[in-house]
Structure formats: C-alpha cells, structure tokens
C-alpha cells in the first residue's frame, strides 16, 4: 500500500465547508521524536525515523512526478530490513551510529473522513513553545491498482471541490527546522530533499 498525502492552507470558511460533509473519526494526542546523526545521514536520504508514542516508525519519502509518496514501515522486522540489520537490534544500531533525537513535538489531531479520503487537522507544539497548525488530506492506495500520480490527482480534485488551492507547504517538521535548525535545513536544501518546493507533507 502507498500513502499519498497533501497538506493545504485553508481558511476558516473552507474548514467549516469541509466539516459539513465529513464524518468525525477520532481525536487524539501523541508525541513524536525524530532521529538522525550529526551528519544528517538519514534525512539527507529522505528517510524519517521517529518514535510515535514510544514505537519506532520509518517513513521513506520520494517524489514521483512532483508527488509525495511514502513507504511507511511500522513493523520492526521491516525497519530492520530497511537498515539491513540482521544481527543487531535497532537500539544497538542507533547507539553505534550515534543517531539521536533532533526534534520532539506533541500533536493534537482531529481526524475526519469523506470517503475515500482521510482529513486531519493537526496542532503541533514543540519543546520550545513553537506551534504549527495544518490540514492534510490522505489517500491510501493499492500500488497494483492505482499509481501515485492518479492518487495525487484525486486529492487535488477533491480539494478543488471545496475551492482549496494547492500551494507550497513545508509541513510541521520542515517548518520547525527552517526556523530553529537552519543548518540542518540548509543541508537538506543542498541535497535537493526539498525539491520540488511543493514538499507538502506533515511527516
């Protein structure tokens, strides 16, 4: 399965219009901690290793025709395989490679559904008090049935129904990095991780 997601900047009126058609799913709060080493070995590959509520997840991002596509690994055996770890634990690997936390944030999320789309409204709060609010539309597709490009087009057409335009958005992690971790952010720019500019995932 592929998760295709787009983040949008919306007005209060647009949100109200969406919620009139949406089915409420859940509200939850969770903590994310993102990891990398001092050489930024993971994020310069566009690999985003994090713990969510203490459980490791790995999001491997790539662009396909300017579309954000993620392989999401939340099973430990899959994460170990991605790192080609066959005889050690992930914790031992992180210690050996000096991979440590570089961002910690707590997110309050409200999730809704307008099938087949999931709509999430997030407010993220960081350790230094910075906050970031966003809306994201997600679509989970079967790789054998729907291409990433087709899935992204469905999301964009869905947004257009509510007069929501797609604009360049960095998302909650990269926005924080741009403001408070400028050296790390600059390295990602140099590595073309932020190209094209329409890098619009929350991560």
mmCIF file with all atom_site columns, C-alpha atoms in Angstrom:
data_model
loop_
_atom_site.group_PDB
_atom_site.id
_atom_site.type_symbol
_atom_site.label_atom_id
_atom_site.label_alt_id
_atom_site.label_comp_id
_atom_site.label_asym_id
_atom_site.label_entity_id
_atom_site.label_seq_id
_atom_site.pdbx_PDB_ins_code
_atom_site.Cartn_x
_atom_site.Cartn_y
_atom_site.Cartn_z
_atom_site.occupancy
_atom_site.B_iso_or_equiv
_atom_site.pdbx_formal_charge
_atom_site.auth_seq_id
_atom_site.auth_comp_id
_atom_site.auth_asym_id
_atom_site.auth_atom_id
_atom_site.pdbx_PDB_model_num
ATOM 1   C CA . UNK A 1 1   ? 0.000   0.000  0.000   1.00 0.00 ? 1   UNK A CA 1
ATOM 2   C CA . UNK A 1 2   ? 1.057   3.583  -0.647  1.00 0.00 ? 2   UNK A CA 1
ATOM 3   C CA . UNK A 1 3   ? 0.057   6.592  1.417   1.00 0.00 ? 3   UNK A CA 1
ATOM 4   C CA . UNK A 1 4   ? -0.341  9.721  -0.676  1.00 0.00 ? 4   UNK A CA 1
ATOM 5   C CA . UNK A 1 5   ? -0.812  12.916 1.268   1.00 0.00 ? 5   UNK A CA 1
ATOM 6   C CA . UNK A 1 6   ? -1.125  16.602 0.570   1.00 0.00 ? 6   UNK A CA 1
ATOM 7   C CA . UNK A 1 7   ? -1.114  19.457 3.010   1.00 0.00 ? 7   UNK A CA 1
ATOM 8   C CA . UNK A 1 8   ? -3.189  22.546 2.300   1.00 0.00 ? 8   UNK A CA 1
ATOM 9   C CA . UNK A 1 9   ? -3.535  26.052 3.645   1.00 0.00 ? 9   UNK A CA 1
ATOM 10  C CA . UNK A 1 10  ? -7.210  26.683 4.298   1.00 0.00 ? 10  UNK A CA 1
ATOM 11  C CA . UNK A 1 11  ? -9.442  29.396 5.654   1.00 0.00 ? 11  UNK A CA 1
ATOM 12  C CA . UNK A 1 12  ? -11.926 29.009 8.492   1.00 0.00 ? 12  UNK A CA 1
ATOM 13  C CA . UNK A 1 13  ? -14.759 29.095 5.963   1.00 0.00 ? 13  UNK A CA 1
ATOM 14  C CA . UNK A 1 14  ? -13.197 26.280 3.932   1.00 0.00 ? 14  UNK A CA 1
ATOM 15  C CA . UNK A 1 15  ? -12.774 24.176 7.050   1.00 0.00 ? 15  UNK A CA 1
ATOM 16  C CA . UNK A 1 16  ? -16.407 24.712 8.003   1.00 0.00 ? 16  UNK A CA 1
ATOM 17  C CA . UNK A 1 17  ? -17.480 23.692 4.499   1.00 0.00 ? 17  UNK A CA 1
ATOM 18  C CA . UNK A 1 18  ? -15.423 20.510 4.726   1.00 0.00 ? 18  UNK A CA 1
ATOM 19  C CA . UNK A 1 19  ? -16.756 19.588 8.151   1.00 0.00 ? 19  UNK A CA 1
ATOM 20  C CA . UNK A 1 20  ? -20.346 19.799 6.935   1.00 0.00 ? 20  UNK A CA 1
ATOM 21  C CA . UNK A 1 21  ? -19.655 16.772 4.704   1.00 0.00 ? 21  UNK A CA 1
ATOM 22  C CA . UNK A 1 22  ? -17.143 14.976 6.927   1.00 0.00 ? 22  UNK A CA 1
ATOM 23  C CA . UNK A 1 23  ? -17.663 12.119 9.358   1.00 0.00 ? 23  UNK A CA 1
ATOM 24  C CA . UNK A 1 24  ? -15.783 12.522 12.625  1.00 0.00 ? 24  UNK A CA 1
ATOM 25  C CA . UNK A 1 25  ? -13.419 9.630  13.290  1.00 0.00 ? 25  UNK A CA 1
ATOM 26  C CA . UNK A 1 26  ? -11.345 10.405 16.345  1.00 0.00 ? 26  UNK A CA 1
ATOM 27  C CA . UNK A 1 27  ? -9.401  12.924 18.351  1.00 0.00 ? 27  UNK A CA 1
ATOM 28  C CA . UNK A 1 28  ? -6.051  12.023 19.833  1.00 0.00 ? 28  UNK A CA 1
ATOM 29  C CA . UNK A 1 29  ? -2.821  13.434 21.180  1.00 0.00 ? 29  UNK A CA 1
ATOM 30  C CA . UNK A 1 30  ? 0.543   11.839 20.516  1.00 0.00 ? 30  UNK A CA 1
ATOM 31  C CA . UNK A 1 31  ? 4.257   12.528 20.873  1.00 0.00 ? 31  UNK A CA 1
ATOM 32  C CA . UNK A 1 32  ? 6.774   12.198 18.041  1.00 0.00 ? 32  UNK A CA 1
ATOM 33  C CA . UNK A 1 33  ? 10.552  12.138 18.370  1.00 0.00 ? 33  UNK A CA 1
ATOM 34  C CA . UNK A 1 34  ? 12.654  12.318 15.185  1.00 0.00 ? 34  UNK A CA 1
ATOM 35  C CA . UNK A 1 35  ? 16.161  10.861 14.961  1.00 0.00 ? 35  UNK A CA 1
ATOM 36  C CA . UNK A 1 36  ? 19.311  11.497 12.945  1.00 0.00 ? 36  UNK A CA 1
ATOM 37  C CA . UNK A 1 37  ? 23.069  11.709 13.406  1.00 0.00 ? 37  UNK A CA 1
ATOM 38  C CA . UNK A 1 38  ? 25.310  14.770 13.279  1.00 0.00 ? 38  UNK A CA 1
ATOM 39  C CA . UNK A 1 39  ? 25.989  14.171 9.560   1.00 0.00 ? 39  UNK A CA 1
ATOM 40  C CA . UNK A 1 40  ? 22.238  14.034 8.817   1.00 0.00 ? 40  UNK A CA 1
ATOM 41  C CA . UNK A 1 41  ? 22.716  10.605 7.235   1.00 0.00 ? 41  UNK A CA 1
ATOM 42  C CA . UNK A 1 42  ? 19.048  9.663  7.414   1.00 0.00 ? 42  UNK A CA 1
ATOM 43  C CA . UNK A 1 43  ? 17.241  12.860 6.495   1.00 0.00 ? 43  UNK A CA 1
ATOM 44  C CA . UNK A 1 44  ? 19.552  13.573 3.543   1.00 0.00 ? 44  UNK A CA 1
ATOM 45  C CA . UNK A 1 45  ? 18.256  10.260 2.146   1.00 0.00 ? 45  UNK A CA 1
ATOM 46  C CA . UNK A 1 46  ? 14.717  11.467 2.860   1.00 0.00 ? 46  UNK A CA 1
ATOM 47  C CA . UNK A 1 47  ? 14.395  8.765  5.499   1.00 0.00 ? 47  UNK A CA 1
ATOM 48  C CA . UNK A 1 48  ? 12.473  9.927  8.569   1.00 0.00 ? 48  UNK A CA 1
ATOM 49  C CA . UNK A 1 49  ? 12.963  7.719  11.595  1.00 0.00 ? 49  UNK A CA 1
ATOM 50  C CA . UNK A 1 50  ? 10.783  8.541  14.556  1.00 0.00 ? 50  UNK A CA 1
ATOM 51  C CA . UNK A 1 51  ? 9.110   7.138  17.591  1.00 0.00 ? 51  UNK A CA 1
ATOM 52  C CA . UNK A 1 52  ? 5.401   7.769  17.933  1.00 0.00 ? 52  UNK A CA 1
ATOM 53  C CA . UNK A 1 53  ? 4.270   7.187  21.475  1.00 0.00 ? 53  UNK A CA 1
ATOM 54  C CA . UNK A 1 54  ? 7.483   5.206  22.010  1.00 0.00 ? 54  UNK A CA 1
ATOM 55  C CA . UNK A 1 55  ? 7.117   2.926  18.978  1.00 0.00 ? 55  UNK A CA 1
ATOM 56  C CA . UNK A 1 56  ? 9.592   3.203  16.106  1.00 0.00 ? 56  UNK A CA 1
ATOM 57  C CA . UNK A 1 57  ? 8.385   4.048  12.602  1.00 0.00 ? 57  UNK A CA 1
ATOM 58  C CA . UNK A 1 58  ? 10.309  4.744  9.406   1.00 0.00 ? 58  UNK A CA 1
ATOM 59  C CA . UNK A 1 59  ? 8.881   6.892  6.615   1.00 0.00 ? 59  UNK A CA 1
ATOM 60  C CA . UNK A 1 60  ? 10.786  6.709  3.340   1.00 0.00 ? 60  UNK A CA 1
ATOM 61  C CA . UNK A 1 61  ? 9.806   9.609  1.142   1.00 0.00 ? 61  UNK A CA 1
ATOM 62  C CA . UNK A 1 62  ? 10.245  10.083 -2.566  1.00 0.00 ? 62  UNK A CA 1
ATOM 63  C CA . UNK A 1 63  ? 8.875   12.260 -5.316  1.00 0.00 ? 63  UNK A CA 1
ATOM 64  C CA . UNK A 1 64  ? 7.129   10.728 -8.302  1.00 0.00 ? 64  UNK A CA 1
ATOM 65  C CA . UNK A 1 65  ? 6.358   13.411 -10.876 1.00 0.00 ? 65  UNK A CA 1
ATOM 66  C CA . UNK A 1 66  ? 6.311   16.055 -8.108  1.00 0.00 ? 66  UNK A CA 1
ATOM 67  C CA . UNK A 1 67  ? 4.052   13.863 -5.985  1.00 0.00 ? 67  UNK A CA 1
ATOM 68  C CA . UNK A 1 68  ? 4.787   12.946 -2.375  1.00 0.00 ? 68  UNK A CA 1
ATOM 69  C CA . UNK A 1 69  ? 4.840   9.188  -1.929  1.00 0.00 ? 69  UNK A CA 1
ATOM 70  C CA . UNK A 1 70  ? 5.687   7.359  1.282   1.00 0.00 ? 70  UNK A CA 1
ATOM 71  C CA . UNK A 1 71  ? 6.636   3.848  2.156   1.00 0.00 ? 71  UNK A CA 1
ATOM 72  C CA . UNK A 1 72  ? 5.606   3.628  5.800   1.00 0.00 ? 72  UNK A CA 1
ATOM 73  C CA . UNK A 1 73  ? 7.275   0.973  7.898   1.00 0.00 ? 73  UNK A CA 1
ATOM 74  C CA . UNK A 1 74  ? 5.931   0.393  11.388  1.00 0.00 ? 74  UNK A CA 1
ATOM 75  C CA . UNK A 1 75  ? 6.798   -3.264 11.804  1.00 0.00 ? 75  UNK A CA 1
ATOM 76  C CA . UNK A 1 76  ? 10.165  -3.690 13.477  1.00 0.00 ? 76  UNK A CA 1
ATOM 77  C CA . UNK A 1 77  ? 11.224  -6.501 11.138  1.00 0.00 ? 77  UNK A CA 1
ATOM 78  C CA . UNK A 1 78  ? 10.588  -4.242 8.127   1.00 0.00 ? 78  UNK A CA 1
ATOM 79  C CA . UNK A 1 79  ? 12.553  -1.386 9.714   1.00 0.00 ? 79  UNK A CA 1
ATOM 80  C CA . UNK A 1 80  ? 15.473  -3.723 10.457  1.00 0.00 ? 80  UNK A CA 1
ATOM 81  C CA . UNK A 1 81  ? 15.401  -4.957 6.861   1.00 0.00 ? 81  UNK A CA 1
ATOM 82  C CA . UNK A 1 82  ? 15.442  -1.384 5.540   1.00 0.00 ? 82  UNK A CA 1
ATOM 83  C CA . UNK A 1 83  ? 18.595  -0.710 7.545   1.00 0.00 ? 83  UNK A CA 1
ATOM 84  C CA . UNK A 1 84  ? 19.972  -4.133 6.561   1.00 0.00 ? 84  UNK A CA 1
ATOM 85  C CA . UNK A 1 85  ? 20.285  -5.127 10.205  1.00 0.00 ? 85  UNK A CA 1
ATOM 86  C CA . UNK A 1 86  ? 20.390  -8.888 10.556  1.00 0.00 ? 86  UNK A CA 1
ATOM 87  C CA . UNK A 1 87  ? 22.324  -9.468 13.741  1.00 0.00 ? 87  UNK A CA 1
ATOM 88  C CA . UNK A 1 88  ? 21.635  -6.462 15.989  1.00 0.00 ? 88  UNK A CA 1
ATOM 89  C CA . UNK A 1 89  ? 18.764  -4.522 17.445  1.00 0.00 ? 89  UNK A CA 1
ATOM 90  C CA . UNK A 1 90  ? 17.687  -1.123 16.218  1.00 0.00 ? 90  UNK A CA 1
ATOM 91  C CA . UNK A 1 91  ? 18.646  0.369  19.568  1.00 0.00 ? 91  UNK A CA 1
ATOM 92  C CA . UNK A 1 92  ? 22.190  -1.015 19.259  1.00 0.00 ? 92  UNK A CA 1
ATOM 93  C CA . UNK A 1 93  ? 22.409  0.353  15.716  1.00 0.00 ? 93  UNK A CA 1
ATOM 94  C CA . UNK A 1 94  ? 21.319  3.827  16.832  1.00 0.00 ? 94  UNK A CA 1
ATOM 95  C CA . UNK A 1 95  ? 23.869  3.822  19.616  1.00 0.00 ? 95  UNK A CA 1
ATOM 96  C CA . UNK A 1 96  ? 26.644  2.628  17.329  1.00 0.00 ? 96  UNK A CA 1
ATOM 97  C CA . UNK A 1 97  ? 25.886  5.261  14.670  1.00 0.00 ? 97  UNK A CA 1
ATOM 98  C CA . UNK A 1 98  ? 25.247  7.981  17.263  1.00 0.00 ? 98  UNK A CA 1
ATOM 99  C CA . UNK A 1 99  ? 21.741  8.565  15.945  1.00 0.00 ? 99  UNK A CA 1
ATOM 100 C CA . UNK A 1 100 ? 19.905  10.731 18.461  1.00 0.00 ? 100 UNK A CA 1
ATOM 101 C CA . UNK A 1 101 ? 16.712  12.811 18.744  1.00 0.00 ? 101 UNK A CA 1
ATOM 102 C CA . UNK A 1 102 ? 16.686  16.177 16.996  1.00 0.00 ? 102 UNK A CA 1
ATOM 103 C CA . UNK A 1 103 ? 13.000  17.165 17.190  1.00 0.00 ? 103 UNK A CA 1
ATOM 104 C CA . UNK A 1 104 ? 10.358  16.419 19.806  1.00 0.00 ? 104 UNK A CA 1
ATOM 105 C CA . UNK A 1 105 ? 6.770   17.524 19.398  1.00 0.00 ? 105 UNK A CA 1
ATOM 106 C CA . UNK A 1 106 ? 3.293   16.798 20.668  1.00 0.00 ? 106 UNK A CA 1
ATOM 107 C CA . UNK A 1 107 ? 0.399   16.807 18.210  1.00 0.00 ? 107 UNK A CA 1
ATOM 108 C CA . UNK A 1 108 ? -3.301  17.199 18.844  1.00 0.00 ? 108 UNK A CA 1
ATOM 109 C CA . UNK A 1 109 ? -5.105  15.646 15.884  1.00 0.00 ? 109 UNK A CA 1
ATOM 110 C CA . UNK A 1 110 ? -8.724  15.608 14.803  1.00 0.00 ? 110 UNK A CA 1
ATOM 111 C CA . UNK A 1 111 ? -9.454  13.066 12.076  1.00 0.00 ? 111 UNK A CA 1
ATOM 112 C CA . UNK A 1 112 ? -12.425 13.042 9.723   1.00 0.00 ? 112 UNK A CA 1
ATOM 113 C CA . UNK A 1 113 ? -13.452 11.075 6.680   1.00 0.00 ? 113 UNK A CA 1
ATOM 114 C CA . UNK A 1 114 ? -15.016 11.984 3.385   1.00 0.00 ? 114 UNK A CA 1
ATOM 115 C CA . UNK A 1 115 ? -14.556 8.589  1.782   1.00 0.00 ? 115 UNK A CA 1
ATOM 116 C CA . UNK A 1 116 ? -12.142 7.553  0.433   1.00 0.00 ? 116 UNK A CA 1
ATOM 117 C CA . UNK A 1 117 ? -10.176 10.467 1.876   1.00 0.00 ? 117 UNK A CA 1
ATOM 118 C CA . UNK A 1 118 ? -8.999  10.983 5.440   1.00 0.00 ? 118 UNK A CA 1
ATOM 119 C CA . UNK A 1 119 ? -8.755  14.599 6.562   1.00 0.00 ? 119 UNK A CA 1
ATOM 120 C CA . UNK A 1 120 ? -6.593  15.511 9.536   1.00 0.00 ? 120 UNK A CA 1
ATOM 121 C CA . UNK A 1 121 ? -6.388  18.803 11.388  1.00 0.00 ? 121 UNK A CA 1
ATOM 122 C CA . UNK A 1 122 ? -3.206  18.998 13.450  1.00 0.00 ? 122 UNK A CA 1
ATOM 123 C CA . UNK A 1 123 ? -1.867  21.415 16.022  1.00 0.00 ? 123 UNK A CA 1
ATOM 124 C CA . UNK A 1 124 ? 1.741   20.612 16.887  1.00 0.00 ? 124 UNK A CA 1
ATOM 125 C CA . UNK A 1 125 ? 3.542   22.023 19.927  1.00 0.00 ? 125 UNK A CA 1
ATOM 126 C CA . UNK A 1 126 ? 7.326   21.793 20.272  1.00 0.00 ? 126 UNK A CA 1
ATOM 127 C CA . UNK A 1 127 ? 9.583   21.790 23.311  1.00 0.00 ? 127 UNK A CA 1
ATOM 128 C CA . UNK A 1 128 ? 10.476  25.466 22.813  1.00 0.00 ? 128 UNK A CA 1
ATOM 129 C CA . UNK A 1 129 ? 6.799   26.505 22.691  1.00 0.00 ? 129 UNK A CA 1
ATOM 130 C CA . UNK A 1 130 ? 6.540   26.901 18.908  1.00 0.00 ? 130 UNK A CA 1
ATOM 131 C CA . UNK A 1 131 ? 3.177   25.769 17.481  1.00 0.00 ? 131 UNK A CA 1
ATOM 132 C CA . UNK A 1 132 ? 2.095   24.836 13.977  1.00 0.00 ? 132 UNK A CA 1
ATOM 133 C CA . UNK A 1 133 ? -1.408  24.133 12.644  1.00 0.00 ? 133 UNK A CA 1
ATOM 134 C CA . UNK A 1 134 ? -2.237  22.369 9.419   1.00 0.00 ? 134 UNK A CA 1
ATOM 135 C CA . UNK A 1 135 ? -4.727  20.315 7.436   1.00 0.00 ? 135 UNK A CA 1
ATOM 136 C CA . UNK A 1 136 ? -3.788  17.251 5.445   1.00 0.00 ? 136 UNK A CA 1
ATOM 137 C CA . UNK A 1 137 ? -5.734  15.078 3.032   1.00 0.00 ? 137 UNK A CA 1
ATOM 138 C CA . UNK A 1 138 ? -4.600  11.460 2.816   1.00 0.00 ? 138 UNK A CA 1
ATOM 139 C CA . UNK A 1 139 ? -5.413  8.664  0.421   1.00 0.00 ? 139 UNK A CA 1
ATOM 140 C CA . UNK A 1 140 ? -4.263  5.082  0.849   1.00 0.00 ? 140 UNK A CA 1
ATOM 141 C CA . UNK A 1 141 ? -3.985  3.257  -2.461  1.00 0.00 ? 141 UNK A CA 1
ATOM 142 C CA . UNK A 1 142 ? -3.103  -0.213 -3.622  1.00 0.00 ? 142 UNK A CA 1
ATOM 143 C CA . UNK A 1 143 ? 0.069   0.043  -5.710  1.00 0.00 ? 143 UNK A CA 1
ATOM 144 C CA . UNK A 1 144 ? -1.239  -2.632 -8.071  1.00 0.00 ? 144 UNK A CA 1
ATOM 145 C CA . UNK A 1 145 ? -4.441  -0.726 -8.777  1.00 0.00 ? 145 UNK A CA 1
ATOM 146 C CA . UNK A 1 146 ? -3.673  2.999  -8.546  1.00 0.00 ? 146 UNK A CA 1
ATOM 147 C CA . UNK A 1 147 ? -0.494  4.902  -9.382  1.00 0.00 ? 147 UNK A CA 1
ATOM 148 C CA . UNK A 1 148 ? 0.863   7.638  -7.156  1.00 0.00 ? 148 UNK A CA 1
ATOM 149 C CA . UNK A 1 149 ? 0.088   10.200 -9.841  1.00 0.00 ? 149 UNK A CA 1
ATOM 150 C CA . UNK A 1 150 ? -3.534  9.076  -10.099 1.00 0.00 ? 150 UNK A CA 1
ATOM 151 C CA . UNK A 1 151 ? -3.913  9.157  -6.329  1.00 0.00 ? 151 UNK A CA 1
ATOM 152 C CA . UNK A 1 152 ? -2.482  12.668 -6.080  1.00 0.00 ? 152 UNK A CA 1
ATOM 153 C CA . UNK A 1 153 ? -4.799  13.893 -8.820  1.00 0.00 ? 153 UNK A CA 1
ATOM 154 C CA . UNK A 1 154 ? -7.753  12.538 -6.868  1.00 0.00 ? 154 UNK A CA 1
ATOM 155 C CA . UNK A 1 155 ? -6.663  14.514 -3.788  1.00 0.00 ? 155 UNK A CA 1
ATOM 156 C CA . UNK A 1 156 ? -6.172  17.720 -5.784  1.00 0.00 ? 156 UNK A CA 1
ATOM 157 C CA . UNK A 1 157 ? -9.574  17.396 -7.471  1.00 0.00 ? 157 UNK A CA 1
ATOM 158 C CA . UNK A 1 158 ? -11.162 16.726 -4.097  1.00 0.00 ? 158 UNK A CA 1
ATOM 159 C CA . UNK A 1 159 ? -9.638  19.921 -2.685  1.00 0.00 ? 159 UNK A CA 1
ATOM 160 C CA . UNK A 1 160 ? -10.778 21.913 -5.703  1.00 0.00 ? 160 UNK A CA 1
ATOM 161 C CA . UNK A 1 161 ? -14.368 20.913 -4.949  1.00 0.00 ? 161 UNK A CA 1
ATOM 162 C CA . UNK A 1 162 ? -14.028 22.995 -1.788  1.00 0.00 ? 162 UNK A CA 1
ATOM 163 C CA . UNK A 1 163 ? -12.165 25.814 -3.566  1.00 0.00 ? 163 UNK A CA 1
ATOM 164 C CA . UNK A 1 164 ? -8.933  24.882 -1.792  1.00 0.00 ? 164 UNK A CA 1
ATOM 165 C CA . UNK A 1 165 ? -5.847  25.616 -3.854  1.00 0.00 ? 165 UNK A CA 1
ATOM 166 C CA . UNK A 1 166 ? -2.633  23.643 -3.667  1.00 0.00 ? 166 UNK A CA 1
ATOM 167 C CA . UNK A 1 167 ? 0.245   25.864 -2.547  1.00 0.00 ? 167 UNK A CA 1
ATOM 168 C CA . UNK A 1 168 ? 3.827   25.092 -1.487  1.00 0.00 ? 168 UNK A CA 1
ATOM 169 C CA . UNK A 1 169 ? 3.810   23.975 2.160   1.00 0.00 ? 169 UNK A CA 1
ATOM 170 C CA . UNK A 1 170 ? 6.785   22.682 4.115   1.00 0.00 ? 170 UNK A CA 1
ATOM 171 C CA . UNK A 1 171 ? 4.816   20.884 6.813   1.00 0.00 ? 171 UNK A CA 1
ATOM 172 C CA . UNK A 1 172 ? 5.254   20.798 10.559  1.00 0.00 ? 172 UNK A CA 1
ATOM 173 C CA . UNK A 1 173 ? 8.682   19.149 10.728  1.00 0.00 ? 173 UNK A CA 1
ATOM 174 C CA . UNK A 1 174 ? 10.395  21.119 7.977   1.00 0.00 ? 174 UNK A CA 1
ATOM 175 C CA . UNK A 1 175 ? 8.816   24.396 9.077   1.00 0.00 ? 175 UNK A CA 1
ATOM 176 C CA . UNK A 1 176 ? 10.298  23.893 12.527  1.00 0.00 ? 176 UNK A CA 1
ATOM 177 C CA . UNK A 1 177 ? 13.676  23.001 11.037  1.00 0.00 ? 177 UNK A CA 1
ATOM 178 C CA . UNK A 1 178 ? 13.686  26.090 8.835   1.00 0.00 ? 178 UNK A CA 1
ATOM 179 C CA . UNK A 1 179 ? 13.037  28.314 11.844  1.00 0.00 ? 179 UNK A CA 1
ATOM 180 C CA . UNK A 1 180 ? 15.060  26.619 14.566  1.00 0.00 ? 180 UNK A CA 1
ATOM 181 C CA . UNK A 1 181 ? 17.503  24.183 12.889  1.00 0.00 ? 181 UNK A CA 1
ATOM 182 C CA . UNK A 1 182 ? 18.700  26.280 9.942   1.00 0.00 ? 182 UNK A CA 1
ATOM 183 C CA . UNK A 1 183 ? 21.978  24.391 9.439   1.00 0.00 ? 183 UNK A CA 1
ATOM 184 C CA . UNK A 1 184 ? 20.158  21.070 9.152   1.00 0.00 ? 184 UNK A CA 1
ATOM 185 C CA . UNK A 1 185 ? 17.550  22.635 6.883   1.00 0.00 ? 185 UNK A CA 1
ATOM 186 C CA . UNK A 1 186 ? 20.248  24.094 4.625   1.00 0.00 ? 186 UNK A CA 1
ATOM 187 C CA . UNK A 1 187 ? 21.855  20.669 4.239   1.00 0.00 ? 187 UNK A CA 1
ATOM 188 C CA . UNK A 1 188 ? 18.519  19.242 3.100   1.00 0.00 ? 188 UNK A CA 1
ATOM 189 C CA . UNK A 1 189 ? 18.129  22.052 0.577   1.00 0.00 ? 189 UNK A CA 1
ATOM 190 C CA . UNK A 1 190 ? 21.610  21.364 -0.780  1.00 0.00 ? 190 UNK A CA 1
ATOM 191 C CA . UNK A 1 191 ? 20.795  17.661 -1.017  1.00 0.00 ? 191 UNK A CA 1
ATOM 192 C CA . UNK A 1 192 ? 17.643  18.524 -3.046  1.00 0.00 ? 192 UNK A CA 1
ATOM 193 C CA . UNK A 1 193 ? 15.432  16.906 -0.411  1.00 0.00 ? 193 UNK A CA 1
ATOM 194 C CA . UNK A 1 194 ? 13.179  19.963 -0.590  1.00 0.00 ? 194 UNK A CA 1
ATOM 195 C CA . UNK A 1 195 ? 12.903  19.927 -4.361  1.00 0.00 ? 195 UNK A CA 1
ATOM 196 C CA . UNK A 1 196 ? 10.379  20.405 -5.799  1.00 0.00 ? 196 UNK A CA 1
ATOM 197 C CA . UNK A 1 197 ? 9.225   23.145 -3.432  1.00 0.00 ? 197 UNK A CA 1
ATOM 198 C CA . UNK A 1 198 ? 5.774   21.587 -3.202  1.00 0.00 ? 198 UNK A CA 1
ATOM 199 C CA . UNK A 1 199 ? 7.070   19.359 -0.434  1.00 0.00 ? 199 UNK A CA 1
ATOM 200 C CA . UNK A 1 200 ? 3.798   19.372 1.429   1.00 0.00 ? 200 UNK A CA 1
ATOM 201 C CA . UNK A 1 201 ? 3.835   16.536 3.877   1.00 0.00 ? 201 UNK A CA 1
ATOM 202 C CA . UNK A 1 202 ? 3.415   16.893 7.606   1.00 0.00 ? 202 UNK A CA 1
ATOM 203 C CA . UNK A 1 203 ? 5.547   13.836 8.331   1.00 0.00 ? 203 UNK A CA 1
#
